[in-house]
Amino acid sequence: MSKKLFIQTLGCQMNSLDSEHLLSELKTHKGYTQTEDMNEADLIIINTCSVREKPVQKLFSELGSINKSKKTSAKIGVCGCTASHLGEEIIKKAPYVDFVLGARNISKIKDIVDKKGSVEVDINYDESNYTFGSNGHSLYKTSVNISIGCDKECTYCIVPFTRGDEISIPSDMIISQVQKAVDGGAKEVMLLGQNVNNYGKRFSDGSPKSSFTQLLKDISHIEGLERIRFTSPHPLHMDDEFITEFATNPKISKSIHMPLQSGSTKVLKDMKRGYSKEWFLNRATKIRELVPEVRISTDIIVGFPTETHEDFLDTIDVIEKVKFDQIFNFKYSPRPNTAALTLESIVSDEEASKRLEEVIELHKIHQEELMHKNIGKTIKVLFEELKAGGEVSGFSDNYIQVFVKGSEELLGQIVDVKITSASRTTLKGEVI
Ligand code: 5AD
Ligand code: SF4
């Protein structure tokens, strides 16, 4: 019988891909298979996120309850960003944890899984030339890292301290990985990195400098690949060349993440984001002009220590002007090592909650309005998953989830769908 691995993944898409890599390494080198049932697992891994404080606080109580309910012989590993950040402290506080493996040290899993007490958390460990096996959950799409780490110094963000300096992955490695997935039936690729459009500034194998726009062009030449998506780009690096490629390359999915963080130029300066309110509006307007069907998502932090009510109104103003299709909103959370940690806050927790609520309510109105506009349109959907009640779901080119009545034969196909109804987050339609 094979050994069973249970992985719980928190955080971002980079972390989800790291979990897939952990699984594929443990499968190939150690004979593990995945289980959804923690109680039968021989190895339990928590792949942690440290971007906000709450999940980090909860980690130790969670570990305690896992330790009580697991099989006695089962091992526990803590991986990911909180592993990078807390390192040995995790084993000191929870001595039953068998190993700690930081983000960006994933390829070491095979060496440490059987070494009780191992801690491998080098935040600048260079995995940019390591080829991981694929272990995607979907046959029809794949995710590929294009860079690791982050060279920005956003003053609220812990990531540079958990994922280290930015290194790009050589483009021939990326292309051969995408090609392999396409040969296996994938039609869509998601390119991942903390700051994807800074791609090509530094390689560790001596490859010459390149650019994200060039990478997009090169990847789009792969025959059989239909859709290219990417996250996260930085608004500062959205130059005209990139926007033109985004708008005109038919293989690039017309959905884009533009993490605003704040609409106030003063707060953006305090956050060290490198752009102004005007720059952001200019870029978003240009993208909407060139690509009318584009969907723009964003991240917003309310309650940054220096955010006055006027500053917050600038954020509301940008939301009103851009009308984001999706907003991921957060209350500022002070993080260790970050520059903002030492700032004295002028925003009470109650006020921050009020601002958060205001963003949520305004966004709901925009979502309803934007989603409603799809009714009656015919759009192309890549179907991926069978759902309950005889439905099949997939995603439009601009990344809205669409449901239709149907069966297996739709899976992996890109099909025209006439939209008949809309909720705030999904569409329903009929195959035509
Ligand atoms: N507090 C709140 N939100 C944060 N984010 C990053 N750091 C913090 C923090 N200290 C948010 C940003 C980022 C997203 C991944 O998480 O909006 O874009
Ligand atoms: Fe992802 Fe950042 Fe969380 Fe790490 S800290 S898992 S990079 S969101």
Coordinates of C-alpha atoms and ligand atoms in Angstrom, one line a residue:
M1 CA 0.0 0.0 0.0
S2 CA 1.3 3.5 -0.9
K3 CA 1.8 6.1 1.8
K4 CA -0.9 8.7 2.0
L5 CA -0.3 12.5 1.9
F6 CA -2.8 15.1 3.0
I7 CA -2.0 18.7 2.1
Q8 CA -3.8 21.8 3.3
T9 CA -3.0 24.9 1.2
L10 CA -3.5 28.5 2.4
G11 CA -2.7 31.7 0.5
C12 CA -2.2 32.5 -3.1
Q13 CA -1.9 30.7 -6.4
M14 CA 1.9 30.5 -6.0
N15 CA 1.3 28.5 -2.9
S16 CA -1.2 26.2 -4.7
L17 CA 1.3 25.5 -7.3
D18 CA 4.0 24.8 -4.6
S19 CA 1.5 22.3 -3.1
E20 CA 1.2 20.6 -6.5
H21 CA 5.0 20.4 -6.7
L22 CA 5.3 19.0 -3.2
L23 CA 2.8 16.3 -4.2
S24 CA 4.6 15.5 -7.4
E25 CA 8.0 15.3 -5.7
L26 CA 6.6 13.1 -2.9
K27 CA 4.9 10.9 -5.5
T28 CA 7.9 10.4 -7.7
H29 CA 10.6 10.1 -5.1
K30 CA 8.8 8.7 -2.0
G31 CA 5.8 6.8 -3.4
Y32 CA 3.1 9.0 -1.7
T33 CA -0.5 9.4 -3.1
Q34 CA -2.8 12.2 -2.1
T35 CA -5.8 11.7 0.3
E36 CA -8.6 14.1 1.1
D37 CA -9.0 12.5 4.5
M38 CA -6.5 13.7 7.1
N39 CA -7.3 10.9 9.5
E40 CA -5.9 8.2 7.1
A41 CA -2.8 10.2 6.2
D42 CA 0.8 9.1 6.9
L43 CA 2.0 12.6 6.2
I44 CA 0.2 15.9 6.8
I45 CA 1.5 19.1 5.3
I46 CA 0.2 22.5 5.9
N47 CA 1.3 24.9 3.2
T48 CA 1.0 28.2 5.0
C49 CA 0.6 31.9 4.1
S50 CA 1.9 34.8 6.1
V51 CA 0.6 37.8 4.3
R52 CA -1.9 38.7 7.1
E53 CA -1.6 38.0 10.8
K54 CA -4.7 36.0 11.5
P55 CA -3.9 32.7 9.8
V56 CA -0.5 32.8 11.3
Q57 CA -2.0 33.2 14.8
K58 CA -4.3 30.3 14.1
L59 CA -1.5 28.0 12.9
F60 CA -0.4 26.7 16.3
S61 CA -4.0 25.9 17.5
E62 CA -4.5 24.1 14.2
L63 CA -1.3 22.2 14.5
G64 CA -2.4 21.2 18.1
S65 CA -5.7 19.8 16.9
I66 CA -4.1 18.0 14.0
N67 CA -1.6 16.4 16.4
K68 CA -4.5 15.1 18.5
S69 CA -6.6 13.6 15.7
K70 CA -4.0 12.2 13.3
K71 CA -2.8 8.6 13.1
T72 CA -0.1 8.1 15.8
S73 CA 2.5 7.3 13.2
A74 CA 1.7 10.2 10.9
K75 CA 4.2 12.9 10.4
I76 CA 3.5 16.6 10.2
G77 CA 5.3 19.1 8.0
V78 CA 4.9 22.9 7.9
C79 CA 5.7 24.4 4.6
G80 CA 5.3 27.8 2.8
C81 CA 5.6 31.4 3.8
T82 CA 5.1 31.1 7.5
A83 CA 7.6 28.3 7.5
S84 CA 10.1 30.7 5.8
H85 CA 9.3 33.4 8.3
L86 CA 9.2 31.5 11.6
G87 CA 11.6 28.7 10.8
E88 CA 12.8 26.8 13.9
E89 CA 10.4 28.6 16.2
I90 CA 7.7 26.3 14.8
I91 CA 9.4 23.2 16.1
K92 CA 10.2 25.0 19.4
K93 CA 6.6 25.8 19.9
A94 CA 5.2 22.6 18.5
P95 CA 7.8 19.9 19.0
Y96 CA 5.6 17.2 17.4
V97 CA 6.1 18.9 14.0
D98 CA 8.5 16.7 12.0
F99 CA 9.9 19.2 9.6
V100 CA 9.7 22.9 8.4
L101 CA 10.2 23.7 4.7
G102 CA 10.1 27.2 3.5
A103 CA 8.6 28.5 0.3
R104 CA 11.2 28.3 -2.5
N105 CA 12.8 25.2 -0.9
I106 CA 10.2 22.8 -2.3
S107 CA 12.7 20.7 -4.2
K108 CA 14.3 19.7 -0.9
I109 CA 11.2 17.9 0.3
K110 CA 12.5 14.5 -0.8
D111 CA 15.6 14.9 1.3
I112 CA 14.0 16.1 4.5
V113 CA 10.7 14.3 4.7
D114 CA 12.2 11.4 6.6
K115 CA 14.6 13.6 8.7
K116 CA 12.8 14.4 12.0
G117 CA 13.5 18.0 13.1
S118 CA 14.7 19.3 9.7
V119 CA 14.4 23.0 9.0
E120 CA 15.1 24.3 5.5
V121 CA 14.0 27.9 5.1
D122 CA 16.7 29.7 3.0
I123 CA 14.6 32.5 1.4
N124 CA 17.1 33.0 -1.4
Y125 CA 17.5 29.3 -2.3
D126 CA 17.6 29.2 -6.1
E127 CA 15.1 26.8 -7.5
S128 CA 14.8 28.6 -10.8
N129 CA 16.5 25.9 -12.8
Y130 CA 14.8 22.9 -11.1
T131 CA 12.2 21.1 -13.2
F132 CA 9.2 19.9 -11.1
G133 CA 6.9 17.2 -12.4
S134 CA 3.4 18.3 -13.1
N135 CA 0.5 17.4 -10.9
G136 CA -2.3 19.7 -12.1
H137 CA -5.8 19.2 -11.0
S138 CA -7.3 20.1 -14.4
L139 CA -6.4 18.3 -17.6
Y140 CA -7.3 21.4 -19.6
K141 CA -5.2 24.0 -17.9
T142 CA -1.8 24.2 -16.3
S143 CA 0.0 26.7 -14.1
V144 CA 3.7 27.5 -14.5
N145 CA 6.0 29.6 -12.4
I146 CA 7.9 32.3 -14.5
S147 CA 9.7 33.9 -11.6
I148 CA 10.3 33.3 -7.9
G149 CA 10.7 35.9 -5.2
C150 CA 10.0 39.7 -5.3
D151 CA 12.3 42.7 -5.6
K152 CA 9.8 45.3 -4.6
E153 CA 9.7 46.8 -1.2
C154 CA 6.0 47.6 -0.6
T155 CA 6.1 48.8 3.0
Y156 CA 3.2 46.6 4.2
C157 CA 4.3 43.3 2.6
I158 CA 6.1 40.4 4.2
V159 CA 6.6 38.5 0.9
P160 CA 10.2 39.7 0.2
F161 CA 11.1 38.2 3.6
T162 CA 9.5 34.9 2.9
R163 CA 10.2 34.4 -0.8
G164 CA 13.4 36.3 -1.2
D165 CA 15.0 38.1 -4.2
E166 CA 13.4 37.9 -7.6
I167 CA 14.9 35.5 -10.1
S168 CA 13.3 34.7 -13.5
I169 CA 13.0 31.2 -14.8
P170 CA 14.7 30.7 -18.2
S171 CA 12.1 31.1 -21.0
D172 CA 13.1 27.8 -22.7
M173 CA 12.2 25.9 -19.4
I174 CA 8.9 27.7 -19.3
I175 CA 8.1 27.0 -22.9
S176 CA 9.0 23.3 -22.7
Q177 CA 6.8 23.0 -19.6
V178 CA 3.8 24.6 -21.3
Q179 CA 4.5 22.5 -24.4
K180 CA 4.4 19.3 -22.3
A181 CA 1.1 20.3 -20.8
V182 CA -0.4 21.2 -24.2
D183 CA 0.8 17.8 -25.5
G184 CA -1.2 16.3 -22.7
G185 CA -4.3 18.1 -23.7
A186 CA -4.1 21.5 -21.9
K187 CA -5.5 24.5 -23.7
E188 CA -4.8 27.2 -21.1
V189 CA -1.7 28.3 -19.1
M190 CA -1.6 30.5 -16.1
L191 CA 1.9 32.2 -15.7
L192 CA 2.7 32.8 -12.1
G193 CA 5.0 35.1 -10.2
Q194 CA 4.9 37.8 -7.5
N195 CA 5.5 40.4 -10.1
V196 CA 5.1 38.8 -13.5
N197 CA 5.6 41.9 -15.7
N198 CA 9.0 42.5 -14.2
Y199 CA 10.0 39.2 -15.9
G200 CA 13.5 38.9 -17.4
K201 CA 15.5 41.3 -15.3
R202 CA 17.7 38.6 -13.7
F203 CA 18.3 34.9 -14.5
S204 CA 20.7 32.8 -12.4
D205 CA 21.9 30.7 -15.4
G206 CA 23.3 33.7 -17.3
S207 CA 20.5 34.0 -19.8
P208 CA 20.4 37.5 -21.4
K209 CA 17.8 40.0 -20.1
S210 CA 14.4 39.7 -21.6
S211 CA 10.9 41.1 -21.0
F212 CA 7.4 39.9 -20.0
T213 CA 6.0 41.1 -23.3
Q214 CA 8.6 39.0 -25.2
L215 CA 7.8 36.0 -23.1
L216 CA 4.1 36.4 -23.9
K217 CA 4.9 36.6 -27.6
D218 CA 7.1 33.5 -27.4
I219 CA 4.5 31.4 -25.5
S220 CA 1.8 32.4 -27.8
H221 CA 3.6 30.6 -30.7
I222 CA 2.9 27.3 -29.0
E223 CA 0.5 25.4 -31.3
G224 CA -2.6 24.1 -29.6
L225 CA -2.3 26.5 -26.7
E226 CA -5.5 28.7 -26.8
R227 CA -5.4 30.9 -23.7
I228 CA -2.6 32.6 -21.8
R229 CA -3.3 34.1 -18.4
F230 CA -1.0 35.5 -15.8
T231 CA -0.9 36.8 -12.2
S232 CA 0.2 39.1 -10.6
P233 CA 1.3 42.0 -12.7
H234 CA 2.3 45.3 -11.1
P235 CA 0.5 48.5 -12.4
L236 CA 3.9 50.3 -12.4
H237 CA 5.3 48.0 -15.1
M238 CA 2.2 48.2 -17.4
D239 CA 4.0 50.0 -20.2
D240 CA 2.5 50.8 -23.6
E241 CA 4.3 47.8 -25.2
F242 CA 2.8 45.4 -22.7
I243 CA -0.7 46.9 -23.0
T244 CA -0.6 46.7 -26.8
E245 CA 0.4 43.0 -26.7
F246 CA -2.3 42.3 -24.1
A247 CA -4.9 44.0 -26.3
T248 CA -3.8 42.6 -29.7
N249 CA -2.6 39.0 -29.0
P250 CA -5.7 36.8 -29.5
K251 CA -4.3 34.1 -27.2
I252 CA -4.0 36.4 -24.2
S253 CA -7.1 36.0 -22.0
K254 CA -8.8 39.4 -21.6
S255 CA -8.8 39.5 -17.8
I256 CA -6.2 41.3 -15.9
H257 CA -5.3 41.8 -12.2
M258 CA -4.3 45.4 -11.4
P259 CA -3.6 45.5 -7.7
L260 CA -4.4 49.1 -6.8
Q261 CA -3.9 48.8 -2.9
S262 CA -4.9 52.5 -2.4
G263 CA -6.3 55.3 -4.6
S264 CA -4.4 58.0 -2.8
T265 CA -1.1 59.1 -4.3
K266 CA 0.1 60.0 -0.8
V267 CA -0.7 56.5 0.6
L268 CA 0.7 54.9 -2.5
K269 CA 4.0 56.8 -1.7
D270 CA 3.9 55.6 1.9
M271 CA 3.4 52.1 0.6
K272 CA 6.3 52.6 -1.9
R273 CA 4.2 51.4 -4.8
G274 CA 6.0 53.6 -7.3
Y275 CA 2.9 54.9 -9.1
S276 CA 0.3 57.6 -8.6
K277 CA -3.5 57.6 -8.7
E278 CA -3.3 59.3 -12.1
W279 CA -0.9 56.7 -13.5
F280 CA -3.2 53.9 -12.3
L281 CA -6.3 55.5 -13.8
N282 CA -4.5 56.2 -17.1
R283 CA -3.4 52.5 -17.4
A284 CA -6.8 51.1 -16.5
T285 CA -8.6 53.5 -18.9
K286 CA -6.3 52.7 -21.7
I287 CA -6.8 49.0 -21.2
R288 CA -10.6 49.4 -21.1
E289 CA -10.5 51.6 -24.2
L290 CA -8.4 49.1 -26.2
V291 CA -10.2 46.0 -24.9
P292 CA -13.9 46.7 -24.2
E293 CA -14.6 43.2 -23.0
V294 CA -11.7 43.2 -20.5
R295 CA -12.4 42.2 -16.9
I296 CA -10.2 44.0 -14.3
S297 CA -9.7 42.7 -10.8
T298 CA -7.8 44.4 -8.0
D299 CA -6.5 44.2 -4.4
I300 CA -7.4 47.0 -2.0
I301 CA -6.0 47.6 1.5
V302 CA -8.0 49.8 3.7
G303 CA -6.8 51.3 7.0
F304 CA -3.1 51.6 6.1
P305 CA -1.5 53.5 9.1
T306 CA -1.4 56.9 7.3
E307 CA -4.8 56.7 5.5
T308 CA -6.9 59.7 6.3
H309 CA -10.6 59.8 5.3
E310 CA -9.7 62.0 2.3
D311 CA -7.2 59.3 1.2
F312 CA -9.9 56.7 1.5
L313 CA -12.2 58.8 -0.7
D314 CA -9.5 58.7 -3.4
T315 CA -9.7 54.9 -3.2
I316 CA -13.5 55.1 -3.6
D317 CA -13.0 57.5 -6.5
V318 CA -10.8 55.1 -8.3
I319 CA -13.3 52.3 -7.7
E320 CA -16.1 54.5 -9.1
K321 CA -14.0 55.4 -12.2
V322 CA -12.6 51.9 -13.0
K323 CA -15.6 49.8 -11.9
F324 CA -13.6 46.7 -11.1
D325 CA -15.0 43.4 -12.0
Q326 CA -13.6 41.8 -8.9
I327 CA -12.1 43.3 -5.7
F328 CA -10.1 41.4 -3.1
N329 CA -10.3 43.7 -0.2
F330 CA -8.3 43.6 3.0
K331 CA -7.9 45.5 6.2
Y332 CA -4.3 46.5 6.8
S333 CA -2.5 43.9 8.9
P334 CA 0.9 44.9 10.5
R335 CA 3.6 42.4 9.6
P336 CA 7.0 41.7 11.1
N337 CA 10.1 43.0 9.3
T338 CA 8.0 45.4 7.1
A339 CA 8.8 49.1 6.9
A340 CA 5.1 50.1 7.8
L341 CA 5.3 48.2 11.1
T342 CA 6.9 51.2 12.8
L343 CA 4.3 53.7 11.5
E344 CA 1.9 54.9 14.1
S345 CA -1.7 54.3 12.9
I346 CA -4.2 57.2 12.6
V347 CA -7.0 54.7 11.7
S348 CA -9.0 52.9 14.4
D349 CA -9.9 49.3 13.9
E350 CA -13.6 50.4 13.8
E351 CA -12.9 53.0 11.1
A352 CA -11.0 50.4 9.1
S353 CA -13.9 48.0 9.3
K354 CA -16.3 50.7 8.1
R355 CA -14.1 51.5 5.2
L356 CA -13.9 47.9 4.3
E357 CA -17.7 47.6 4.4
E358 CA -18.0 50.6 2.1
V359 CA -15.7 49.1 -0.5
I360 CA -17.6 45.8 -0.3
E361 CA -21.0 47.5 -0.8
L362 CA -19.9 49.7 -3.7
H363 CA -18.3 46.8 -5.4
K364 CA -21.5 44.7 -5.1
I365 CA -23.3 47.4 -7.1
H366 CA -20.7 47.4 -9.8
Q367 CA -20.6 43.6 -10.0
E368 CA -24.3 43.4 -10.5
E369 CA -24.2 46.1 -13.2
L370 CA -21.2 44.6 -15.0
M371 CA -22.4 41.0 -14.9
H372 CA -25.9 41.9 -16.1
K373 CA -24.5 43.3 -19.3
N374 CA -23.5 39.7 -20.3
I375 CA -27.1 38.6 -20.7
G376 CA -28.0 37.9 -24.3
K377 CA -24.4 37.9 -25.5
T378 CA -22.7 34.9 -27.1
I379 CA -19.3 34.1 -25.5
K380 CA -16.7 31.4 -25.9
V381 CA -16.4 29.1 -22.9
L382 CA -13.7 26.5 -22.1
F383 CA -15.5 23.8 -20.2
E384 CA -13.6 22.1 -17.4
E385 CA -15.8 20.5 -14.8
L386 CA -18.9 18.4 -14.3
K387 CA -21.2 19.9 -11.7
A388 CA -24.2 18.6 -9.8
G389 CA -27.6 18.6 -11.5
G390 CA -26.4 17.8 -15.0
E391 CA -24.5 21.0 -15.3
V392 CA -21.0 21.6 -16.7
S393 CA -18.9 24.7 -15.8
G394 CA -16.1 26.5 -17.5
F395 CA -14.6 29.9 -18.0
S396 CA -15.1 32.6 -20.6
D397 CA -12.1 34.2 -22.2
N398 CA -12.3 37.1 -19.8
Y399 CA -12.6 34.6 -16.9
I400 CA -16.2 34.5 -15.8
Q401 CA -17.4 31.1 -14.6
V402 CA -20.3 29.9 -16.8
F403 CA -22.7 27.1 -16.2
V404 CA -24.7 25.2 -18.9
K405 CA -26.7 22.0 -19.0
G406 CA -24.5 19.3 -20.5
S407 CA -22.3 16.3 -20.1
E408 CA -18.7 15.0 -20.5
E409 CA -18.4 15.7 -24.2
L410 CA -18.1 19.4 -23.4
L411 CA -15.1 18.9 -21.3
G412 CA -11.9 20.4 -22.8
Q413 CA -13.9 22.1 -25.6
I414 CA -14.2 25.8 -26.3
V415 CA -17.8 26.3 -27.3
D416 CA -20.1 29.3 -28.0
V417 CA -22.6 29.9 -25.2
K418 CA -25.6 32.2 -25.2
I419 CA -25.9 33.8 -21.8
T420 CA -29.4 33.7 -20.3
S421 CA -28.9 34.8 -16.7
A422 CA -26.3 36.4 -14.4
S423 CA -25.6 36.4 -10.7
R424 CA -22.9 38.7 -9.2
T425 CA -20.2 36.2 -9.8
T426 CA -21.3 33.6 -12.3
L427 CA -23.3 33.2 -15.6
K428 CA -25.7 30.7 -16.9
G429 CA -26.3 30.0 -20.6
E430 CA -27.1 27.6 -23.4
V431 CA -24.7 26.0 -25.8
I432 CA -25.5 27.1 -29.3
Ligands
5AD1 N1 -2.2 43.7 5.2 C1 -3.3 43.6 4.5 N2 -3.2 43.1 3.2 C2 -2.0 42.8 2.7 N3 -1.7 42.4 1.5 C3 -0.3 42.2 1.5 N4 0.2 42.5 2.7 C4 -0.8 42.9 3.4 C5 -0.9 43.4 4.8 N5 0.2 43.6 5.5 C6 -2.6 42.1 0.4 C7 -2.3 43.0 -0.8 C8 -1.7 42.1 -1.8 C9 -2.5 40.8 -1.5 C10 -1.9 39.5 -2.0 O1 -2.6 40.8 -0.1 O2 -3.4 43.6 -1.3 O3 -1.9 42.5 -3.1
SF4_2 FE1 1.4 33.8 -1.3 FE2 2.2 36.0 -0.1 FE3 0.8 34.2 1.2 FE4 3.3 33.7 0.6 S1 2.6 35.3 1.9 S2 1.5 32.3 0.3 S3 3.5 34.7 -1.4 S4 0.1 35.4 -0.5

